[in-house]
Each structure stands twice: as structure tokens, then as C-alpha cells.
């Protein structure tokens, strides 16, 4: 069975996967049948941790057809709370079974004193936060022995304690922790409109060599500003940002993120094809067909 090409720059051990899609239950059958369209799938571990039955069967079927990556929503990597050890053990058990190429979560906090919110809250951009988050990323890298990606979030407020802008903040954490980035280009666009900055300048100021995965998604516009809903088609300025990024770095994969207002699968096909077209036009490599459950994805620490 052929293996994926290793990433030429950045993080050793991360396979180049190509074009992906999020694993969503309402679109399961169409997704699993689309092996000619999709190279890999991203799953949300919280939907499967500690579960059997149909959930386990769903993930097993996805694992049999596609290489998987994990994208969590509950790690609360910036929280002052200690990591939830039960949660980490459940993650570990799931990773042992699914063997994701990497796992990611958001650069945010979502818990205080053991109480969790259904939201991704921005962190104060301070030197103390950089040190705190970097230490926690290193703890996760040591525990799981696989690449840890942090994702830039859409944020709708700034902290009065901020000491630096978002590009410097993200860059400082990535460099200090020697971590990888899950770059969400739609989040950058949403933040640029809501907070009034140039998205290209932002992208020019972060270490693109650390981008392993890219999310592209749609958003909704309200009188108060843009909201990252993952529930609408991708707009042209966001496609332009994706193209700009892919002309300047070599990530391992780009995926369409659609979580709400799920349309029929056929409506997603043109967007998946658009990702493929941009991927190829910017010189990214075509990849061999997805690895199955028996394939091994190694992690060599950089």
C-alpha cells in the first residue's frame, strides 16, 4: 500500500493528505462514497469518545475508507484549569484506535474552574499567556507523541490586557512551543472585517512554514458584523486568501468546513472541486489514495 508523501518543510512525520472534508453524520453515506473527490476526513473526537454502537460503527467505516485527522473543541488549551485527565485519556484511547495523522484544537479557553462553556473564548494577548499556552502545548506533544496543531479563532472582542496584536501573539506561541498551525482563512477574513485590519498583512506576519492544515468555510453577515457560522458557501475574498497562502507555503491538507445549515452533498461538490483546483494550480502535490486502518502514520518530533 502506498504511503503519502512527507511534507517537504515544517513538521516531519506529517503526511501530505490533499483535500479533505469534515465527517458529518447527515452526509455520511455520500461522504464515504466520494473517494474520488475527497482524500481524507476530519472528525470531532468529542462526538465519539467513550461511545459504541452507531457512533463507533460510523467512525470505523470512515477509518476504513479514509485517513483521519482529529479536530477537538473541548481541550481549552488556554485555560488556567489543569487539563482534564479523564478527557485526555479518552482522547488517547481514541487516537490509539483511529491513528489520526495529527490532532488539533483551538487557541482559546472554554472552561473556568471545571465549568465548560459552549464557546471558544479569546485569550488575553500577553507574554504571560504565551508562556502558559506554550507549556501546555509541549505537555500535549509529550503525552500523545503526535503533532499538535492550534487553530486561530474568530473573535468578537479584545481583552483590555492585550500587549500585542493577534499575529504576534499566534506567532510567539507557535515559535515558543515549536508547534504547528491549523490556519483558518475564513476566521482571518471575519476578524479582518470586524476589527479593521488587512488580512494579507496578517498572513505575512505569521510563520506560514508552520501551517500543516487549512480550514476554509463560509460565514454570515449581520448588521453588527460577520459571524463565523460554517453554514454558508465560501465567498470570493476567502478563496483569494486561500490561493495567496498556498502560493507561499506547503501545507499537508486543506478541507472544507461545513457544520451548520448542511445542504445536500451535491451542493458541496463544487466547493470541494474548487479547493482541488487551487491546490493543483499553486503547485501542491497530488497524493496517493488514502491510507486505510492498517497504515501507519509516524511522528518524528522536530
CSV table of C-alpha atoms in Angstrom, one decimal, residues 17-24 27-28 30-35 37-44 58-59 61-71 98-102 213 215 254-256 265 272 289-291:
chain,number,residue,atom,x,y,z
A,17,UNK,CA,-3.1,14.3,2.6
A,18,UNK,CA,-4.6,16.7,0.0
A,19,UNK,CA,-8.2,17.8,0.0
A,20,UNK,CA,-10.5,16.9,2.9
A,21,UNK,CA,-13.9,17.3,4.4
A,22,UNK,CA,-15.4,17.2,7.9
A,23,UNK,CA,-17.1,13.9,8.9
A,24,UNK,CA,-20.8,14.8,9.4
A,27,UNK,CA,-23.8,13.3,4.9
A,28,UNK,CA,-22.2,10.1,5.9
A,30,UNK,CA,-22.4,10.4,0.3
A,31,UNK,CA,-19.1,11.2,2.0
A,32,UNK,CA,-18.0,7.6,2.3
A,33,UNK,CA,-18.9,7.1,-1.4
A,34,UNK,CA,-16.9,10.1,-2.6
A,35,UNK,CA,-13.4,8.5,-2.5
A,37,UNK,CA,-13.5,13.5,-4.7
A,38,UNK,CA,-12.1,13.5,-1.1
A,39,UNK,CA,-8.7,12.4,0.1
A,40,UNK,CA,-9.2,12.4,3.9
A,41,UNK,CA,-11.7,13.2,6.7
A,42,UNK,CA,-11.6,15.3,9.8
A,43,UNK,CA,-13.6,14.1,12.8
A,44,UNK,CA,-14.6,15.8,16.1
A,58,UNK,CA,-19.7,5.4,11.8
A,59,UNK,CA,-16.1,6.1,12.7
A,61,UNK,CA,-16.5,2.9,8.4
A,62,UNK,CA,-14.8,6.3,7.8
A,63,UNK,CA,-11.5,4.9,9.0
A,64,UNK,CA,-11.7,2.0,6.6
A,65,UNK,CA,-12.0,4.4,3.6
A,66,UNK,CA,-10.0,7.5,4.6
A,67,UNK,CA,-7.0,8.7,6.5
A,68,UNK,CA,-8.4,10.6,9.5
A,69,UNK,CA,-7.4,13.6,11.5
A,70,UNK,CA,-8.8,14.8,14.8
A,71,UNK,CA,-10.1,18.3,15.5
A,98,UNK,CA,-8.1,5.7,14.8
A,99,UNK,CA,-4.4,6.7,14.4
A,100,UNK,CA,-5.1,10.3,13.2
A,101,UNK,CA,-2.2,11.9,11.3
A,102,UNK,CA,-2.4,14.8,13.8
A,213,UNK,CA,-3.7,22.1,7.8
A,215,UNK,CA,-9.8,25.3,7.0
A,254,UNK,CA,-7.0,21.8,3.0
A,255,UNK,CA,-10.5,21.0,4.0
A,256,UNK,CA,-14.0,22.4,3.5
A,265,UNK,CA,-23.9,16.7,-0.5
A,272,UNK,CA,-14.5,20.7,-2.8
A,289,UNK,CA,-5.2,7.4,-2.3
A,290,UNK,CA,-6.0,7.5,1.4
A,291,UNK,CA,-4.3,5.1,3.8
